Coordinates of C-alpha atoms and ligand atoms in Angstrom, one line a residue:
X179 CA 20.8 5.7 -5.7
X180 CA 23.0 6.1 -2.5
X181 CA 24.3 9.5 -3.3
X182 CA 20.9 10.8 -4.7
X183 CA 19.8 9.5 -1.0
X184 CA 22.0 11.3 0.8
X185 CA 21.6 14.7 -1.7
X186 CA 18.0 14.0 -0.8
X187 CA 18.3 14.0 3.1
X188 CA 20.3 16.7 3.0
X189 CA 17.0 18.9 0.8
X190 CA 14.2 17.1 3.3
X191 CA 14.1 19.8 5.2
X192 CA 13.0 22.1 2.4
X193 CA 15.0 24.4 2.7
X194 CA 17.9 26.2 0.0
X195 CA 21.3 24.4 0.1
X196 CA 23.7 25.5 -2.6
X197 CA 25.2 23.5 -5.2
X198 CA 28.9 24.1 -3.8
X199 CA 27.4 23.0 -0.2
X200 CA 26.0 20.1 -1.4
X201 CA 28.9 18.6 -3.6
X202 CA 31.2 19.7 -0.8
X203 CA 28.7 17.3 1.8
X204 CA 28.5 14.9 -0.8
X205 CA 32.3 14.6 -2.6
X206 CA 30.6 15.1 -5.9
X207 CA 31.0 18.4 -8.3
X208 CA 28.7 21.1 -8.5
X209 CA 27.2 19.5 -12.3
X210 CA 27.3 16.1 -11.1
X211 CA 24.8 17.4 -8.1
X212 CA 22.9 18.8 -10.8
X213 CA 23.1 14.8 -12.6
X214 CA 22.1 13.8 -9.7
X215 CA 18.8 16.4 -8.6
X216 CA 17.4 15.8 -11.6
X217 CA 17.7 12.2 -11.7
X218 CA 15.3 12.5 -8.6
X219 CA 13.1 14.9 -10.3
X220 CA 12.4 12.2 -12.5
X221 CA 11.0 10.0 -9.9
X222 CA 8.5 12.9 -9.1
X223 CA 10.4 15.0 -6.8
X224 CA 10.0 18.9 -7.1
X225 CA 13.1 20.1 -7.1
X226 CA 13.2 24.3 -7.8
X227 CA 17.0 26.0 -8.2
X228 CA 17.1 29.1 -7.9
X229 CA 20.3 31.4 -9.3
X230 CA 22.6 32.2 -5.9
X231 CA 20.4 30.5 -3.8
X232 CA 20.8 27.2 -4.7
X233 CA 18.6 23.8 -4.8
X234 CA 15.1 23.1 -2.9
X235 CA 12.3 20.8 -2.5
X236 CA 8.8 22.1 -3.4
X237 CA 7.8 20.4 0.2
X238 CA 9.6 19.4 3.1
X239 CA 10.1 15.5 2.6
X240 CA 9.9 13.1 5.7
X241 CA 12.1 10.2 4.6
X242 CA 10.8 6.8 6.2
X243 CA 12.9 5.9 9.0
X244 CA 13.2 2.3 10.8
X245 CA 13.5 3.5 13.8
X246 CA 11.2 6.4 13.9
X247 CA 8.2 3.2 12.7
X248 CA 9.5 1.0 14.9
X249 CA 9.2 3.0 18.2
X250 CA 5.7 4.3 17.1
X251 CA 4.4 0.8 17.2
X252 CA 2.6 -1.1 19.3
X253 CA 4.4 -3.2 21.7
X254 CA 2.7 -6.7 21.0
X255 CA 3.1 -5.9 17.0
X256 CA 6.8 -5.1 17.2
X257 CA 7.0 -8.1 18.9
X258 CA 5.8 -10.0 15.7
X259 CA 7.6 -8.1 13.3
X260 CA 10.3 -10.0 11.7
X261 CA 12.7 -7.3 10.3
X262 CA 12.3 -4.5 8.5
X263 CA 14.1 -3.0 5.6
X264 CA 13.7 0.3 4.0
X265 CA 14.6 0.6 -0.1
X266 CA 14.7 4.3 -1.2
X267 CA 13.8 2.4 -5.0
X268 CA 12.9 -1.3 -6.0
X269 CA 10.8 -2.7 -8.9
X270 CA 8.1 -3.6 -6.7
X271 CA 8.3 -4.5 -2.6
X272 CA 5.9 -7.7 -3.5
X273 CA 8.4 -8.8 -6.2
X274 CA 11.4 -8.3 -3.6
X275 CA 9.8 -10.0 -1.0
X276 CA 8.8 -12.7 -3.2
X277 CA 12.1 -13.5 -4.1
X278 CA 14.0 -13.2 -0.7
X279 CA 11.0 -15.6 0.9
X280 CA 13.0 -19.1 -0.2
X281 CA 16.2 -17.3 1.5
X282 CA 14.8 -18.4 5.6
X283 CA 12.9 -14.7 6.0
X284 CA 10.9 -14.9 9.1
X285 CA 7.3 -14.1 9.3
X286 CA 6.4 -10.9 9.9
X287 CA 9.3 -9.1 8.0
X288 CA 8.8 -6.5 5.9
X289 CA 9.8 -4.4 3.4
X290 CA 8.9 -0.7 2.3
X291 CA 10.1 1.7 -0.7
X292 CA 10.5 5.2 -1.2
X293 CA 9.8 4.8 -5.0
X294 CA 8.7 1.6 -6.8
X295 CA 10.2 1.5 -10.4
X296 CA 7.4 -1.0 -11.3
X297 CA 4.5 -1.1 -8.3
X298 CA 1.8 -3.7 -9.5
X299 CA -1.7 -4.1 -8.6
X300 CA -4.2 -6.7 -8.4
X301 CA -5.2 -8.0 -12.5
X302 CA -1.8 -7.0 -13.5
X303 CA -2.5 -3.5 -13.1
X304 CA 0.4 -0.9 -12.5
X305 CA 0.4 0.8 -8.7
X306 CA 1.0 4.5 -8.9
X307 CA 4.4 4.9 -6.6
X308 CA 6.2 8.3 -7.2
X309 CA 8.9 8.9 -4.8
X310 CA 8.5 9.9 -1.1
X311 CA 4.7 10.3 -1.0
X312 CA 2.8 7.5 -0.4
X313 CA 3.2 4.6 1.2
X314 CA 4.5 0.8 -0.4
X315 CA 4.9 -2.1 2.2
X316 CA 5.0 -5.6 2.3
X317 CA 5.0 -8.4 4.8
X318 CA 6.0 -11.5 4.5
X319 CA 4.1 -14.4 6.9
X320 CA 4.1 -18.1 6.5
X321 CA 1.0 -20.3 7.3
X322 CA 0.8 -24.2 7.8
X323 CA -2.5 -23.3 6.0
X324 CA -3.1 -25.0 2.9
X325 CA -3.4 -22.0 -0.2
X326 CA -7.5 -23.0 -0.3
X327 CA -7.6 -21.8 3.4
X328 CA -6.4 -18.8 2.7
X329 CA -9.2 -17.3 0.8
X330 CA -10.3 -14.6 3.6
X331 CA -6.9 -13.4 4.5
X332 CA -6.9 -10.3 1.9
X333 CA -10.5 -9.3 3.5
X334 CA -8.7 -9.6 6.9
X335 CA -5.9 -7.1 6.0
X336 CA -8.5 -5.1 4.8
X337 CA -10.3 -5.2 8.2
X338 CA -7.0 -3.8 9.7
X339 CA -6.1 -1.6 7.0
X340 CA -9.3 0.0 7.7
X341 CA -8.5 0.0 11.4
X342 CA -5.1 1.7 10.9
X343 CA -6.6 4.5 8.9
X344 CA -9.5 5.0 11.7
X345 CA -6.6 5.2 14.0
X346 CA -4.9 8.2 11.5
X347 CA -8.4 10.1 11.9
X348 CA -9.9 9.1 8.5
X349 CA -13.5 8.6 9.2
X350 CA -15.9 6.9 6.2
X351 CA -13.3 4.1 5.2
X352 CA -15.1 1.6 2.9
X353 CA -14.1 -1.9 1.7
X354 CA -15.2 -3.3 -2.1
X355 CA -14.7 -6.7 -2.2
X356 CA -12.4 -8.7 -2.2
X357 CA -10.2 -5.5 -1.3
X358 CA -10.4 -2.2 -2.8
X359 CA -9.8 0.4 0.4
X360 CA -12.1 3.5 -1.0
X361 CA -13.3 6.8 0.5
X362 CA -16.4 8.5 -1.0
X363 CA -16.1 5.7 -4.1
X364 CA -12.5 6.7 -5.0
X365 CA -9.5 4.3 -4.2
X366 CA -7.6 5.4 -1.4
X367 CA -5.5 1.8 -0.5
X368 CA -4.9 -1.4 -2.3
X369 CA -3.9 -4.6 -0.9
X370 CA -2.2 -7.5 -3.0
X371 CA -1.4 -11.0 -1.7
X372 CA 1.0 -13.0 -3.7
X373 CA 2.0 -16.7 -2.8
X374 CA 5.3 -18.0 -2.8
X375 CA 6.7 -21.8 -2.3
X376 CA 3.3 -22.9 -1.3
X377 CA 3.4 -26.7 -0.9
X378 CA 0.4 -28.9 0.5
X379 CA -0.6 -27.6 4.1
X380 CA 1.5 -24.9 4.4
X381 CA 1.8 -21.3 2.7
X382 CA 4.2 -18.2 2.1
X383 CA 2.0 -15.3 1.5
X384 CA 3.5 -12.3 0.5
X385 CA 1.1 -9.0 1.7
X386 CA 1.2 -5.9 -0.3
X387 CA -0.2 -2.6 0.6
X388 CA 0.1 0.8 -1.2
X389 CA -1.4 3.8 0.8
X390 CA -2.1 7.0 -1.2
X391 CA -0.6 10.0 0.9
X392 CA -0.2 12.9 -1.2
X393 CA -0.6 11.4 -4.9
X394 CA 0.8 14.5 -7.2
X395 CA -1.3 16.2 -10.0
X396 CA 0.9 14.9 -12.4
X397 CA 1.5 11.0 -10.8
X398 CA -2.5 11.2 -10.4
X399 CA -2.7 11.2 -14.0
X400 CA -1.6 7.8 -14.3
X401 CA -3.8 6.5 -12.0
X402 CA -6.9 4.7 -14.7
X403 CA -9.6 4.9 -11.4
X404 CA -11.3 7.8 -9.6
X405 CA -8.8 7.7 -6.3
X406 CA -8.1 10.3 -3.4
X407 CA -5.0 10.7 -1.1
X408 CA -5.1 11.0 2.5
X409 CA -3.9 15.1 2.4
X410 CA -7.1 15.5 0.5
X411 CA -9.6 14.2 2.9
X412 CA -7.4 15.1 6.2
X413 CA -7.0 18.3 4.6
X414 CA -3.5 18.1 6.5
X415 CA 0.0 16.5 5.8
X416 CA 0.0 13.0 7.7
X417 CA 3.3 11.6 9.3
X418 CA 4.0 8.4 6.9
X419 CA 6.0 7.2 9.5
X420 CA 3.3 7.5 11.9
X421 CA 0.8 5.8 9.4
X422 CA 3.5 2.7 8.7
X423 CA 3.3 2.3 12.6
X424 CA -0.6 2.0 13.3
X425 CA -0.4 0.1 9.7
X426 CA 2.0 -2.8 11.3
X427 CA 0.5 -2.4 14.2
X428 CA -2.8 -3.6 13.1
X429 CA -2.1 -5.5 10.5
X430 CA 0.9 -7.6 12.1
X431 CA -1.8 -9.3 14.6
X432 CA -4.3 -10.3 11.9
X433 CA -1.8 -12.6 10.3
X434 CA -1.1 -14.7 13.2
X435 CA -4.5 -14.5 14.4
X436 CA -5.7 -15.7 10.8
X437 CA -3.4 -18.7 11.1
X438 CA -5.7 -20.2 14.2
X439 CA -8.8 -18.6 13.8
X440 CA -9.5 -17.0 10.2
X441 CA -11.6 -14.9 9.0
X442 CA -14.5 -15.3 11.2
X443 CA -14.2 -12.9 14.4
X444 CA -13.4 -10.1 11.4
X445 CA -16.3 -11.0 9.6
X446 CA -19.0 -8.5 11.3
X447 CA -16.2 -5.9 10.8
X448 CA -15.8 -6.5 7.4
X449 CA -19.5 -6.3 6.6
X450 CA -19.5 -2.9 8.5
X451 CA -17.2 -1.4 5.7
X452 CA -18.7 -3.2 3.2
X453 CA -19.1 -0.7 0.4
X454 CA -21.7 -2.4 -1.8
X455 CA -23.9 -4.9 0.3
X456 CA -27.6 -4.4 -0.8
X457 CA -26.6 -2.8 -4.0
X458 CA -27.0 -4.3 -7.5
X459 CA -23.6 -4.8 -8.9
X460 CA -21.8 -6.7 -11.9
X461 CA -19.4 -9.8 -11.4
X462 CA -17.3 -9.4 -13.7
X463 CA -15.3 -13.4 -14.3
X464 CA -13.6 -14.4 -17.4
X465 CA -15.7 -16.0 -19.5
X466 CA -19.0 -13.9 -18.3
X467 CA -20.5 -11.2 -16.0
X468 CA -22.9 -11.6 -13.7
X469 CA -25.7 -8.9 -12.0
X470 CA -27.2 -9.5 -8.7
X471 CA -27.6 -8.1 -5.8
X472 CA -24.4 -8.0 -3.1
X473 CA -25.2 -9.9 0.2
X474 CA -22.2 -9.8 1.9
X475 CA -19.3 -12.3 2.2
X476 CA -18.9 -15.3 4.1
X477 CA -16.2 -16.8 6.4
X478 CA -14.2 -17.9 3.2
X479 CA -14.1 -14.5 1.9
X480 CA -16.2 -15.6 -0.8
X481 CA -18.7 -12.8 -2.3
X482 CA -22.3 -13.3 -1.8
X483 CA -24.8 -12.4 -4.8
X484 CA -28.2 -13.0 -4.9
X485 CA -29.8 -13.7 -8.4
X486 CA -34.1 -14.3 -8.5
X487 CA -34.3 -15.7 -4.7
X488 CA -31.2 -17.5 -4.8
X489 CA -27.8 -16.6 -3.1
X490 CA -24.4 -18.2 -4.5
X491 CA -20.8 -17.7 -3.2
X492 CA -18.2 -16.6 -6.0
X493 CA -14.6 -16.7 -4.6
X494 CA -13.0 -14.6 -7.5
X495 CA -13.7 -11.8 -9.8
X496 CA -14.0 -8.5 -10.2
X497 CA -17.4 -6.0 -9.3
X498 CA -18.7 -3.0 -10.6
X499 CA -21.7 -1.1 -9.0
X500 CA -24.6 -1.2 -11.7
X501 CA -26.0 2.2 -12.4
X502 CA -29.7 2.4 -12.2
Ligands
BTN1265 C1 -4.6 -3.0 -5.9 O1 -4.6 -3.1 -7.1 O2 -5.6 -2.5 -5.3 C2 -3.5 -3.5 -5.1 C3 -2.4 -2.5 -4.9 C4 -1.2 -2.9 -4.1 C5 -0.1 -2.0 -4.1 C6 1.0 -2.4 -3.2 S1 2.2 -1.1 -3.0 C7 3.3 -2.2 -2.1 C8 3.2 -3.5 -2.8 N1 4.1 -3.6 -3.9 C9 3.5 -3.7 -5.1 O3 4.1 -3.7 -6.2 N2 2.2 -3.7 -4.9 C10 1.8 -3.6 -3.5

């Protein structure tokens, strides 16, 4: 990948580069170039050559950049980040993670991709993650929480997930339980918390978030949900290096804060998104579904549904709004 990298920094700028140019920058031959451009063409790159001008990129590319996220942030969240390592291609930034976590990673550290071979999301679905367009991160934090206490943590990300993409200038952000970030009913974000090592009172949780920036025609076919990107509601191109700083910037302070006080001072938040509270929806569990109407969530996290009179708490599944 190292020399399609560097073939690729060199074309960010969208501009022509010739073949000769590049191969000279590079050390490679004119036809391995070629080997090599469409190689990244295949991870959903536009690459156009044209005769005597020579190779270019559909759209200027802005490559993420350690340094460019780190000096956006937020001076008390760069404080709690751990480390941070950029991948232009993994299998998935949760499976990384979730294998370097028994190797002394400190909390806060986080990982992000240009490309995920094999991006997963929650129910063993597959996460959408062409190259250079959207955004794949994950953070690693560890808790002296036992896993049970964790319950409300993925509806606290969502609270700062939603507050990051406020700060970016996208007005109308909604939250479906337990974590589905939508706009206007289609998924814009997706959070995924994983668990790794967890022993009795104390927790590695491995944080997942995919960001839809400018989802292709083509990678959008592969998507199995109505979703949206953040170019089609800004109506603009949206720095992703920018939008990885406000991310870590608000998301970084929910996971410490969660370890002492939970998800309590975020719950009025979280029912302010809340994109199906007083609507009759379908919980749908293994073994059976169940209709009622959505009341909220409570300080667990747990869904609340109220059936003839009676409100219960479900702490897992899946809902659908029912259409009258
Ligand atoms: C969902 O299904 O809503 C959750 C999607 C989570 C996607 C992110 S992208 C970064 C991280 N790596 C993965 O493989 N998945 C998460």
């Amino acid at each position: 990948m190292s020399l399609r990298y560097d073939a690729l920094k060199i074309l960010s700028d969208g501009g022509f580069h010739a073949g000769t140019q590049l191969g000279a920058a590079l050390g490679i031959s004119r036809t391995a170039v070629w080997k090599h451009l469409r190689a990244l063409s295949e991870l959903g790159l536009d690459i156009y050559a044209v005769p005597g001008k020579g190779y270019r990129l559909a759209q200027p590319v802005e490559l993420l950049d350690a340094q460019a996220i780190t000096s956006a942030m937020a001076d008390d969240a760069r404080a709690l980040l751990g480390g941070i390592e950029i991948h232009p291609r993994l299998d998935s930034t949760n499976t990384y993670l979730m294998q370097q976590a028994g190797s002394g990673l400190a909390s806060g550290y986080a990982c992000l991709a240009e490309y995920q071979e094999a991006g997963r999301g929650r129910r063993g679905r597959n996460w959408v993650s062409p190259f250079g367009a959207n955004i794949y991160l994950s953070l690693l934090w560890r808790y002296t929480l036992d896993p049970a206490q964790l319950g409300g943590l993925s509806l606290a990300v969502g609270v700062a997930m939603a507050r990051a993409l406020r700060a970016a200038g996208v007005d109308g952000i909604a939250l479906k339980w337990p974590n589905d970030v939508l706009w206007r009913d289609r998924k814009l974000a997706g959070i995924l918390l994983e668990m790794s090592g967890e022993s009795f009172g104390a927790s590695t949780v491995v944080v997942g978030l995919g960001i839809n920036c400018r989802m292709s025609k083509e990678a959008g076919t592969h998507i199995t949900q109505p979703w949206t990107d953040l170019e089609k509601i800004l109506g603009r191109h949206l720095s992703r290096n920018a939008l990885t700083a406000l991310l870590l910037s608000e998301v970084l302070p929910v996971l410490r804060d969660y370890q002492t006080a939970g998800l309590a001072p975020l719950l009025d938040e979280w029912q302010s998104y809340d994109a199906v509270r007083g609507k009759t929806v379908t919980l749908q569990l293994p073994n059976q579904s169940i209709t009622g109407v959505a009341a909220g969530v409570d300080r667990d996290g747990a869904l609340l549904l109220t059936r003839g009179g009676v409100t219960q708490r479900h702490l897992a599944g899946e809902i659908s709004v029912r259409v009258a």
